């Protein structure tokens, strides 16, 4: 229970606790628990009673067996409801249930009834409906009586001119901090019980985690293969055709030049076409370099970042120190991150300078891009930074952003490398 944010709030300084949102969150959690527990008692009690009454007909036995499944939606709601108490950014427990192998109601029923998590959730539902809901309702009654103790004497004192009644109001106000601590402690204990009963046990999600890891690895490998195919096609196909076109237009330009004034506008059009074709070739080369530059393949991330910094329109200080080479997938992801981060600096920050710092320590690659711009950057759904976060998540990377209004902005990347091996450069 010591890891609960509410419990930490209870055990820190009294002033900090009483002036925080923890007492109000605890009151909301206990109030909703009381209501939800009462509804659970009605539903579970109704199903069990009907099942017992109809057991002589056979259908009652089905209802009694099916009542075990009523804990599944309640448990899902309870895991979500933890955020009401602990805040929207708190990680709630994942579902302990595995995937169903085949579609349909019967495979789902048989899979769920064989899972230990289903019976734990049913046990929690019974305890929640019969015991915890009564505790929560008792706490709500206490809170209601305390409010009445504060408000009623004020009404008596005003209506009957008996100021001595306000003594009770003073007692009620003095008891408010105690009530807040009691509510918070009860809510923290209940949230601990929720995590104990409804969070996945060791081994229950092993297969899902392994499959997710394998799926992520397959996705990363497929992305890298597709990147290499696009790079090869651009380099060997479109780029070569543009080179041939530029050379052909150059020869045509020489022919028109030899014709002198007789060439007329034809010579001007050929010269213009040659310039545009050369510009397209340069842009294509920049595109290929941006996808995966040759210097990254030949010399590694430090050299590739230095090349990006030279091309950047904002002065960039590079401080990347790595002992040897990293796996190609890690280097490609880090390069993409740095390239995109510097592009955002140029387009959106209004910065005068930027810094790229990279280190490899304790099996993790850490890269930070900092600028002295206006700040205010945010991770938004559909935005460029969110797409960047999704890209680095493929290799189990983590993106963090610090960008207060007025700057500076620091965009950081961490990628685990402990399962990979470095090669000497």
Short mmCIF file of N, CA and C in Angstrom, two decimals, residues 64-236:
data_model
loop_
_atom_site.label_atom_id
_atom_site.label_comp_id
_atom_site.label_asym_id
_atom_site.label_seq_id
_atom_site.Cartn_x
_atom_site.Cartn_y
_atom_site.Cartn_z
N UNK A 64 -26.18 -19.77 -12.11
CA UNK A 64 -25.19 -19.74 -11.03
C UNK A 64 -23.77 -19.78 -11.59
N UNK A 65 -23.57 -20.62 -12.64
CA UNK A 65 -22.24 -20.67 -13.26
C UNK A 65 -21.93 -19.36 -13.97
N UNK A 66 -22.95 -18.79 -14.62
CA UNK A 66 -22.73 -17.54 -15.33
C UNK A 66 -22.50 -16.35 -14.42
N UNK A 67 -22.95 -16.46 -13.18
CA UNK A 67 -22.75 -15.34 -12.25
C UNK A 67 -21.27 -15.07 -12.00
N UNK A 68 -20.42 -16.10 -12.20
CA UNK A 68 -18.98 -15.90 -12.03
C UNK A 68 -18.44 -14.92 -13.05
N UNK A 69 -19.11 -14.83 -14.20
CA UNK A 69 -18.65 -13.94 -15.26
C UNK A 69 -19.00 -12.48 -14.98
N UNK A 70 -19.89 -12.24 -14.00
CA UNK A 70 -20.28 -10.86 -13.71
C UNK A 70 -19.13 -10.07 -13.09
N UNK A 71 -18.14 -10.78 -12.55
CA UNK A 71 -16.99 -10.08 -11.99
C UNK A 71 -16.09 -9.46 -13.04
N UNK A 72 -16.17 -9.93 -14.30
CA UNK A 72 -15.27 -9.43 -15.35
C UNK A 72 -15.53 -7.97 -15.67
N UNK A 73 -16.79 -7.56 -15.98
CA UNK A 73 -17.00 -6.12 -16.26
C UNK A 73 -16.78 -5.25 -15.03
N UNK A 74 -17.15 -5.78 -13.84
CA UNK A 74 -16.92 -4.99 -12.62
C UNK A 74 -15.43 -4.78 -12.41
N UNK A 75 -14.61 -5.82 -12.63
CA UNK A 75 -13.17 -5.69 -12.45
C UNK A 75 -12.58 -4.69 -13.44
N UNK A 76 -13.06 -4.73 -14.68
CA UNK A 76 -12.57 -3.77 -15.68
C UNK A 76 -12.88 -2.34 -15.25
N UNK A 77 -14.09 -2.13 -14.73
CA UNK A 77 -14.47 -0.80 -14.25
C UNK A 77 -13.64 -0.39 -13.05
N UNK A 78 -13.38 -1.32 -12.14
CA UNK A 78 -12.59 -1.02 -10.95
C UNK A 78 -11.16 -0.64 -11.31
N UNK A 79 -10.57 -1.31 -12.30
CA UNK A 79 -9.22 -0.93 -12.72
C UNK A 79 -9.20 0.47 -13.31
N UNK A 80 -10.23 0.82 -14.05
CA UNK A 80 -10.32 2.18 -14.60
C UNK A 80 -10.58 3.21 -13.50
N UNK A 81 -11.38 2.82 -12.52
CA UNK A 81 -11.80 3.77 -11.48
C UNK A 81 -10.64 4.17 -10.57
N UNK A 82 -9.55 3.43 -10.62
CA UNK A 82 -8.38 3.81 -9.82
C UNK A 82 -7.87 5.20 -10.21
N UNK A 83 -8.07 5.59 -11.47
CA UNK A 83 -7.60 6.91 -11.90
C UNK A 83 -8.41 8.02 -11.25
N UNK A 84 -9.64 7.72 -10.84
CA UNK A 84 -10.43 8.71 -10.11
C UNK A 84 -9.75 9.05 -8.79
N UNK A 85 -9.11 8.06 -8.19
CA UNK A 85 -8.44 8.26 -6.90
C UNK A 85 -7.00 8.71 -7.07
N UNK A 86 -6.27 8.09 -7.98
CA UNK A 86 -4.82 8.30 -8.06
C UNK A 86 -4.40 9.27 -9.16
N UNK A 87 -5.36 9.78 -9.93
CA UNK A 87 -5.02 10.75 -10.97
C UNK A 87 -5.05 10.12 -12.35
N UNK A 88 -5.33 10.92 -13.38
CA UNK A 88 -5.48 10.38 -14.75
C UNK A 88 -4.18 9.85 -15.33
N UNK A 89 -3.04 10.26 -14.79
CA UNK A 89 -1.76 9.84 -15.37
C UNK A 89 -1.17 8.61 -14.67
N UNK A 90 -1.91 8.06 -13.71
CA UNK A 90 -1.43 6.87 -13.01
C UNK A 90 -1.68 5.64 -13.88
N UNK A 91 -0.70 4.75 -13.94
CA UNK A 91 -0.87 3.51 -14.69
C UNK A 91 -1.84 2.60 -13.95
N UNK A 92 -2.92 2.26 -14.61
CA UNK A 92 -3.86 1.31 -13.99
C UNK A 92 -3.43 -0.11 -14.34
N UNK A 93 -3.81 -1.10 -13.53
CA UNK A 93 -3.42 -2.48 -13.82
C UNK A 93 -3.98 -2.94 -15.17
N UNK A 94 -3.19 -3.73 -15.88
CA UNK A 94 -3.66 -4.28 -17.15
C UNK A 94 -4.63 -5.43 -16.89
N UNK A 95 -5.35 -5.81 -17.91
CA UNK A 95 -6.27 -6.94 -17.79
C UNK A 95 -5.47 -8.23 -17.67
N UNK A 96 -5.84 -9.10 -16.74
CA UNK A 96 -5.11 -10.35 -16.59
C UNK A 96 -5.58 -11.45 -17.54
N UNK A 97 -6.58 -11.14 -18.37
CA UNK A 97 -7.16 -12.16 -19.24
C UNK A 97 -6.35 -12.32 -20.52
N UNK A 98 -6.27 -13.57 -20.97
CA UNK A 98 -5.59 -13.86 -22.22
C UNK A 98 -6.51 -13.73 -23.40
N UNK A 99 -5.94 -13.83 -24.60
CA UNK A 99 -6.72 -13.74 -25.82
C UNK A 99 -7.50 -15.03 -26.03
N UNK A 100 -8.68 -14.91 -26.66
CA UNK A 100 -9.51 -16.06 -27.00
C UNK A 100 -9.08 -16.57 -28.37
N UNK A 101 -8.83 -17.88 -28.45
CA UNK A 101 -8.26 -18.44 -29.67
C UNK A 101 -9.20 -18.36 -30.86
N UNK A 102 -10.51 -18.57 -30.63
CA UNK A 102 -11.47 -18.59 -31.74
C UNK A 102 -12.59 -17.61 -31.46
N UNK A 103 -13.20 -17.03 -32.50
CA UNK A 103 -14.33 -16.12 -32.28
C UNK A 103 -15.57 -16.90 -31.87
N UNK A 104 -16.49 -16.20 -31.25
CA UNK A 104 -17.74 -16.84 -30.86
C UNK A 104 -17.94 -16.81 -29.36
N UNK A 105 -19.22 -16.98 -28.95
CA UNK A 105 -19.56 -16.90 -27.53
C UNK A 105 -19.04 -18.11 -26.75
N UNK A 106 -19.21 -19.30 -27.30
CA UNK A 106 -18.80 -20.49 -26.57
C UNK A 106 -17.30 -20.53 -26.30
N UNK A 107 -16.43 -20.29 -27.29
CA UNK A 107 -14.99 -20.25 -26.98
C UNK A 107 -14.65 -19.20 -25.93
N UNK A 108 -15.34 -18.06 -25.98
CA UNK A 108 -15.08 -17.01 -24.99
C UNK A 108 -15.47 -17.49 -23.59
N UNK A 109 -16.65 -18.11 -23.48
CA UNK A 109 -17.11 -18.59 -22.17
C UNK A 109 -16.17 -19.65 -21.60
N UNK A 110 -15.82 -20.63 -22.42
CA UNK A 110 -14.96 -21.70 -21.91
C UNK A 110 -13.57 -21.19 -21.53
N UNK A 111 -13.06 -20.22 -22.32
CA UNK A 111 -11.74 -19.66 -22.00
C UNK A 111 -11.78 -18.89 -20.69
N UNK A 112 -12.79 -18.07 -20.52
CA UNK A 112 -12.86 -17.25 -19.31
C UNK A 112 -13.11 -18.09 -18.06
N UNK A 113 -13.95 -19.11 -18.17
CA UNK A 113 -14.25 -19.91 -17.00
C UNK A 113 -13.07 -20.77 -16.56
N UNK A 114 -12.11 -20.99 -17.47
CA UNK A 114 -10.93 -21.76 -17.10
C UNK A 114 -9.82 -20.89 -16.52
N UNK A 115 -9.95 -19.57 -16.62
CA UNK A 115 -8.89 -18.68 -16.17
C UNK A 115 -9.00 -18.41 -14.67
N UNK A 116 -7.89 -18.50 -13.92
CA UNK A 116 -7.94 -18.15 -12.49
C UNK A 116 -8.34 -16.69 -12.27
N UNK A 117 -7.98 -15.81 -13.22
CA UNK A 117 -8.31 -14.40 -13.05
C UNK A 117 -9.81 -14.18 -12.96
N UNK A 118 -10.60 -14.98 -13.70
CA UNK A 118 -12.06 -14.83 -13.66
C UNK A 118 -12.59 -15.11 -12.26
N UNK A 119 -12.08 -16.13 -11.62
CA UNK A 119 -12.56 -16.48 -10.28
C UNK A 119 -12.04 -15.50 -9.22
N UNK A 120 -10.85 -14.96 -9.44
CA UNK A 120 -10.40 -13.89 -8.53
C UNK A 120 -11.30 -12.67 -8.65
N UNK A 121 -11.67 -12.33 -9.88
CA UNK A 121 -12.55 -11.18 -10.07
C UNK A 121 -13.93 -11.42 -9.47
N UNK A 122 -14.41 -12.66 -9.58
CA UNK A 122 -15.70 -12.97 -8.96
C UNK A 122 -15.60 -12.87 -7.44
N UNK A 123 -14.49 -13.35 -6.89
CA UNK A 123 -14.29 -13.25 -5.44
C UNK A 123 -14.24 -11.79 -5.01
N UNK A 124 -13.55 -10.97 -5.80
CA UNK A 124 -13.50 -9.54 -5.48
C UNK A 124 -14.91 -8.94 -5.54
N UNK A 125 -15.69 -9.34 -6.55
CA UNK A 125 -17.04 -8.78 -6.68
C UNK A 125 -17.89 -9.12 -5.46
N UNK A 126 -17.76 -10.33 -4.94
CA UNK A 126 -18.53 -10.71 -3.75
C UNK A 126 -18.09 -9.89 -2.53
N UNK A 127 -16.77 -9.78 -2.32
CA UNK A 127 -16.28 -9.00 -1.18
C UNK A 127 -16.66 -7.53 -1.33
N UNK A 128 -16.55 -7.02 -2.56
CA UNK A 128 -16.88 -5.62 -2.82
C UNK A 128 -18.35 -5.35 -2.54
N UNK A 129 -19.23 -6.25 -3.01
CA UNK A 129 -20.66 -6.02 -2.87
C UNK A 129 -21.14 -6.20 -1.43
N UNK A 130 -20.59 -7.19 -0.74
CA UNK A 130 -21.10 -7.52 0.59
C UNK A 130 -20.41 -6.73 1.70
N UNK A 131 -19.11 -6.51 1.58
CA UNK A 131 -18.36 -5.91 2.69
C UNK A 131 -17.92 -4.48 2.40
N UNK A 132 -17.16 -4.30 1.29
CA UNK A 132 -16.59 -2.97 1.03
C UNK A 132 -17.67 -1.92 0.82
N UNK A 133 -18.76 -2.29 0.16
CA UNK A 133 -19.82 -1.30 -0.05
C UNK A 133 -20.41 -0.83 1.27
N UNK A 134 -20.53 -1.75 2.24
CA UNK A 134 -21.05 -1.35 3.57
C UNK A 134 -20.09 -0.41 4.27
N UNK A 135 -18.78 -0.69 4.16
CA UNK A 135 -17.78 0.19 4.76
C UNK A 135 -17.85 1.57 4.11
N UNK A 136 -17.95 1.59 2.78
CA UNK A 136 -18.01 2.88 2.07
C UNK A 136 -19.27 3.66 2.44
N UNK A 137 -20.40 2.96 2.54
CA UNK A 137 -21.64 3.65 2.92
C UNK A 137 -21.56 4.17 4.35
N UNK A 138 -20.88 3.42 5.23
CA UNK A 138 -20.70 3.90 6.62
C UNK A 138 -19.83 5.16 6.64
N UNK A 139 -18.78 5.17 5.82
CA UNK A 139 -17.93 6.36 5.75
C UNK A 139 -18.69 7.56 5.18
N UNK A 140 -19.53 7.31 4.18
CA UNK A 140 -20.34 8.40 3.63
C UNK A 140 -21.32 8.92 4.67
N UNK A 141 -21.89 8.01 5.44
CA UNK A 141 -22.81 8.44 6.52
C UNK A 141 -22.07 9.31 7.53
N UNK A 142 -20.83 8.90 7.86
CA UNK A 142 -20.01 9.70 8.78
C UNK A 142 -19.77 11.09 8.21
N UNK A 143 -19.44 11.14 6.91
CA UNK A 143 -19.19 12.44 6.29
C UNK A 143 -20.45 13.30 6.28
N UNK A 144 -21.62 12.66 6.04
CA UNK A 144 -22.87 13.41 6.05
C UNK A 144 -23.20 13.94 7.43
N UNK A 145 -22.97 13.13 8.46
CA UNK A 145 -23.24 13.58 9.84
C UNK A 145 -22.31 14.73 10.22
N UNK A 146 -21.07 14.65 9.75
CA UNK A 146 -20.13 15.72 10.06
C UNK A 146 -20.55 17.03 9.41
N UNK A 147 -21.04 16.96 8.17
CA UNK A 147 -21.55 18.17 7.51
C UNK A 147 -22.76 18.72 8.27
N UNK A 148 -23.63 17.81 8.70
CA UNK A 148 -24.81 18.26 9.46
C UNK A 148 -24.39 18.90 10.78
N UNK A 149 -23.35 18.34 11.43
CA UNK A 149 -22.86 18.90 12.69
C UNK A 149 -22.31 20.31 12.49
N UNK A 150 -21.79 20.60 11.32
CA UNK A 150 -21.26 21.94 11.05
C UNK A 150 -22.36 22.91 10.67
N UNK A 151 -23.30 22.45 9.84
CA UNK A 151 -24.31 23.36 9.27
C UNK A 151 -25.47 23.59 10.22
N UNK A 152 -25.97 22.52 10.86
CA UNK A 152 -27.18 22.65 11.69
C UNK A 152 -27.04 23.66 12.83
N UNK A 153 -25.95 23.65 13.60
CA UNK A 153 -25.84 24.66 14.68
C UNK A 153 -25.85 26.09 14.16
N UNK A 154 -25.32 26.32 12.98
CA UNK A 154 -25.35 27.67 12.42
C UNK A 154 -26.79 28.10 12.19
N UNK A 155 -27.59 27.17 11.67
CA UNK A 155 -29.02 27.48 11.45
C UNK A 155 -29.74 27.75 12.78
N UNK A 156 -29.41 26.91 13.78
CA UNK A 156 -30.04 27.11 15.11
C UNK A 156 -29.63 28.45 15.70
N UNK A 157 -28.37 28.80 15.62
CA UNK A 157 -27.88 30.06 16.19
C UNK A 157 -28.51 31.26 15.51
N UNK A 158 -28.73 31.19 14.20
CA UNK A 158 -29.32 32.31 13.48
C UNK A 158 -30.82 32.43 13.71
N UNK A 159 -31.49 31.28 13.85
CA UNK A 159 -32.96 31.32 13.95
C UNK A 159 -33.46 31.53 15.38
N UNK A 160 -32.70 31.08 16.40
CA UNK A 160 -33.18 31.17 17.78
C UNK A 160 -32.26 31.99 18.69
N UNK A 161 -31.31 32.67 18.08
CA UNK A 161 -30.40 33.54 18.85
C UNK A 161 -29.73 32.78 19.98
N UNK A 162 -29.21 31.61 19.70
CA UNK A 162 -28.48 30.82 20.69
C UNK A 162 -27.05 30.61 20.17
N UNK A 163 -26.18 31.58 20.40
CA UNK A 163 -24.81 31.48 19.86
C UNK A 163 -24.03 30.31 20.42
N UNK A 164 -24.44 29.76 21.59
CA UNK A 164 -23.69 28.64 22.15
C UNK A 164 -23.77 27.40 21.25
N UNK A 165 -24.75 27.37 20.34
CA UNK A 165 -24.85 26.23 19.41
C UNK A 165 -23.67 26.17 18.46
N UNK A 166 -23.02 27.31 18.27
CA UNK A 166 -21.88 27.33 17.35
C UNK A 166 -20.69 26.53 17.87
N UNK A 167 -20.73 26.17 19.16
CA UNK A 167 -19.66 25.31 19.68
C UNK A 167 -19.60 23.99 18.91
N UNK A 168 -20.80 23.46 18.61
CA UNK A 168 -20.85 22.21 17.85
C UNK A 168 -20.27 22.40 16.45
N UNK A 169 -20.50 23.56 15.86
CA UNK A 169 -19.92 23.84 14.56
C UNK A 169 -18.40 23.83 14.64
N UNK A 170 -17.86 24.43 15.70
CA UNK A 170 -16.41 24.44 15.88
C UNK A 170 -15.86 23.03 16.03
N UNK A 171 -16.61 22.19 16.78
CA UNK A 171 -16.17 20.80 16.93
C UNK A 171 -16.17 20.08 15.58
N UNK A 172 -17.21 20.33 14.78
CA UNK A 172 -17.28 19.70 13.46
C UNK A 172 -16.15 20.13 12.54
N UNK A 173 -15.84 21.43 12.58
CA UNK A 173 -14.75 21.93 11.74
C UNK A 173 -13.42 21.34 12.19
N UNK A 174 -13.23 21.21 13.51
CA UNK A 174 -12.00 20.62 14.03
C UNK A 174 -11.87 19.15 13.63
N UNK A 175 -13.02 18.48 13.46
CA UNK A 175 -13.00 17.06 13.11
C UNK A 175 -12.80 16.83 11.61
N UNK A 176 -12.89 17.88 10.80
CA UNK A 176 -12.75 17.71 9.35
C UNK A 176 -11.41 17.10 8.94
N UNK A 177 -10.26 17.56 9.47
CA UNK A 177 -9.00 16.92 9.08
C UNK A 177 -8.94 15.44 9.42
N UNK A 178 -9.51 15.08 10.60
CA UNK A 178 -9.52 13.66 10.97
C UNK A 178 -10.35 12.86 9.97
N UNK A 179 -11.51 13.40 9.60
CA UNK A 179 -12.37 12.71 8.63
C UNK A 179 -11.67 12.58 7.28
N UNK A 180 -10.93 13.62 6.89
CA UNK A 180 -10.21 13.56 5.61
C UNK A 180 -9.16 12.45 5.63
N UNK A 181 -8.45 12.33 6.74
CA UNK A 181 -7.44 11.26 6.85
C UNK A 181 -8.10 9.89 6.83
N UNK A 182 -9.22 9.74 7.53
CA UNK A 182 -9.91 8.45 7.56
C UNK A 182 -10.38 8.06 6.17
N UNK A 183 -11.00 9.00 5.45
CA UNK A 183 -11.46 8.72 4.09
C UNK A 183 -10.30 8.36 3.16
N UNK A 184 -9.20 9.11 3.25
CA UNK A 184 -8.06 8.84 2.39
C UNK A 184 -7.43 7.49 2.70
N UNK A 185 -7.31 7.16 3.99
CA UNK A 185 -6.73 5.87 4.36
C UNK A 185 -7.61 4.72 3.88
N UNK A 186 -8.93 4.87 4.03
CA UNK A 186 -9.85 3.83 3.57
C UNK A 186 -9.77 3.67 2.05
N UNK A 187 -9.71 4.79 1.33
CA UNK A 187 -9.62 4.73 -0.13
C UNK A 187 -8.30 4.11 -0.57
N UNK A 188 -7.20 4.44 0.11
CA UNK A 188 -5.91 3.86 -0.23
C UNK A 188 -5.90 2.35 0.01
N UNK A 189 -6.53 1.92 1.13
CA UNK A 189 -6.59 0.49 1.42
C UNK A 189 -7.42 -0.24 0.37
N UNK A 190 -8.51 0.37 -0.07
CA UNK A 190 -9.35 -0.27 -1.08
C UNK A 190 -8.62 -0.34 -2.42
N UNK A 191 -7.88 0.71 -2.78
CA UNK A 191 -7.14 0.68 -4.05
C UNK A 191 -6.05 -0.38 -4.01
N UNK A 192 -5.42 -0.55 -2.82
CA UNK A 192 -4.43 -1.62 -2.66
C UNK A 192 -5.07 -2.99 -2.87
N UNK A 193 -6.27 -3.17 -2.33
CA UNK A 193 -6.97 -4.44 -2.49
C UNK A 193 -7.36 -4.68 -3.94
N UNK A 194 -7.74 -3.61 -4.65
CA UNK A 194 -8.05 -3.73 -6.08
C UNK A 194 -6.84 -4.23 -6.85
N UNK A 195 -5.68 -3.63 -6.61
CA UNK A 195 -4.47 -4.05 -7.32
C UNK A 195 -4.07 -5.48 -6.92
N UNK A 196 -4.28 -5.83 -5.66
CA UNK A 196 -3.93 -7.18 -5.21
C UNK A 196 -4.78 -8.23 -5.91
N UNK A 197 -6.07 -7.97 -6.04
CA UNK A 197 -6.98 -8.97 -6.58
C UNK A 197 -7.12 -8.93 -8.09
N UNK A 198 -7.02 -7.75 -8.69
CA UNK A 198 -7.39 -7.60 -10.09
C UNK A 198 -6.23 -7.36 -11.03
N UNK A 199 -5.04 -7.13 -10.52
CA UNK A 199 -3.87 -6.98 -11.39
C UNK A 199 -3.39 -8.34 -11.86
N UNK A 200 -2.71 -8.42 -12.99
CA UNK A 200 -2.20 -9.71 -13.48
C UNK A 200 -1.20 -10.31 -12.52
N UNK A 201 -1.28 -11.60 -12.32
CA UNK A 201 -0.29 -12.32 -11.54
C UNK A 201 0.87 -12.73 -12.43
N UNK A 202 1.98 -13.06 -11.79
CA UNK A 202 3.16 -13.46 -12.54
C UNK A 202 2.86 -14.69 -13.38
N UNK A 203 3.16 -14.60 -14.67
CA UNK A 203 2.94 -15.71 -15.57
C UNK A 203 1.64 -15.60 -16.35
N UNK A 204 0.64 -14.82 -15.85
CA UNK A 204 -0.64 -14.76 -16.55
C UNK A 204 -0.54 -14.04 -17.88
N UNK A 205 0.37 -13.05 -17.98
CA UNK A 205 0.50 -12.31 -19.22
C UNK A 205 1.82 -12.60 -19.93
N UNK A 206 2.52 -13.64 -19.51
CA UNK A 206 3.82 -13.92 -20.12
C UNK A 206 3.69 -14.16 -21.61
N UNK A 207 2.71 -15.00 -21.99
CA UNK A 207 2.54 -15.30 -23.41
C UNK A 207 2.20 -14.05 -24.21
N UNK A 208 1.36 -13.16 -23.62
CA UNK A 208 0.98 -11.95 -24.32
C UNK A 208 2.16 -11.00 -24.46
N UNK A 209 2.98 -10.90 -23.40
CA UNK A 209 4.14 -10.01 -23.47
C UNK A 209 5.16 -10.52 -24.48
N UNK A 210 5.37 -11.86 -24.48
CA UNK A 210 6.32 -12.43 -25.44
C UNK A 210 5.84 -12.20 -26.87
N UNK A 211 4.54 -12.42 -27.10
CA UNK A 211 4.01 -12.22 -28.45
C UNK A 211 4.08 -10.75 -28.86
N UNK A 212 3.82 -9.85 -27.90
CA UNK A 212 3.93 -8.42 -28.21
C UNK A 212 5.37 -8.06 -28.57
N UNK A 213 6.34 -8.61 -27.82
CA UNK A 213 7.75 -8.35 -28.12
C UNK A 213 8.12 -8.87 -29.49
N UNK A 214 7.66 -10.10 -29.79
CA UNK A 214 7.95 -10.66 -31.11
C UNK A 214 7.29 -9.85 -32.21
N UNK A 215 6.03 -9.42 -31.98
CA UNK A 215 5.34 -8.62 -32.97
C UNK A 215 6.05 -7.30 -33.21
N UNK A 216 6.54 -6.68 -32.13
CA UNK A 216 7.27 -5.42 -32.27
C UNK A 216 8.58 -5.63 -33.04
N UNK A 217 9.26 -6.75 -32.76
CA UNK A 217 10.50 -7.05 -33.49
C UNK A 217 10.21 -7.28 -34.97
N UNK A 218 9.12 -8.02 -35.26
CA UNK A 218 8.76 -8.24 -36.67
C UNK A 218 8.44 -6.92 -37.36
N UNK A 219 7.74 -6.04 -36.65
CA UNK A 219 7.40 -4.74 -37.24
C UNK A 219 8.65 -3.93 -37.54
N UNK A 220 9.59 -3.94 -36.59
CA UNK A 220 10.84 -3.21 -36.81
C UNK A 220 11.63 -3.78 -37.97
N UNK A 221 11.70 -5.12 -38.07
CA UNK A 221 12.42 -5.74 -39.17
C UNK A 221 11.75 -5.44 -40.51
N UNK A 222 10.40 -5.48 -40.52
CA UNK A 222 9.69 -5.18 -41.76
C UNK A 222 9.90 -3.73 -42.18
N UNK A 223 9.90 -2.82 -41.20
CA UNK A 223 10.13 -1.42 -41.52
C UNK A 223 11.53 -1.22 -42.11
N UNK A 224 12.52 -1.88 -41.50
CA UNK A 224 13.89 -1.73 -41.98
C UNK A 224 14.05 -2.31 -43.38
N UNK A 225 13.40 -3.46 -43.64
CA UNK A 225 13.46 -4.06 -44.98
C UNK A 225 12.80 -3.15 -46.02
N UNK A 226 11.66 -2.55 -45.64
CA UNK A 226 10.98 -1.66 -46.57
C UNK A 226 11.80 -0.39 -46.81
N UNK A 227 12.45 0.09 -45.75
CA UNK A 227 13.30 1.26 -45.92
C UNK A 227 14.43 0.98 -46.88
N UNK A 228 15.06 -0.19 -46.76
CA UNK A 228 16.16 -0.53 -47.65
C UNK A 228 15.67 -0.70 -49.10
N UNK A 229 14.47 -1.26 -49.25
CA UNK A 229 13.93 -1.42 -50.60
C UNK A 229 13.67 -0.06 -51.25
N UNK A 230 13.06 0.87 -50.50
CA UNK A 230 12.78 2.20 -51.05
C UNK A 230 14.08 2.92 -51.39
N UNK A 231 15.05 2.82 -50.48
CA UNK A 231 16.34 3.46 -50.72
C UNK A 231 17.01 2.89 -51.97
N UNK A 232 16.96 1.57 -52.11
CA UNK A 232 17.58 0.93 -53.29
C UNK A 232 16.87 1.34 -54.57
N UNK A 233 15.53 1.35 -54.54
CA UNK A 233 14.77 1.72 -55.73
C UNK A 233 15.04 3.17 -56.13
N UNK A 234 15.10 4.05 -55.12
CA UNK A 234 15.38 5.45 -55.42
C UNK A 234 16.79 5.63 -55.97
N UNK A 235 17.74 4.91 -55.36
CA UNK A 235 19.14 5.08 -55.76
C UNK A 235 19.41 4.47 -57.13
N UNK A 236 18.89 3.25 -57.34
CA UNK A 236 19.20 2.55 -58.59
C UNK A 236 18.22 2.83 -59.70
#
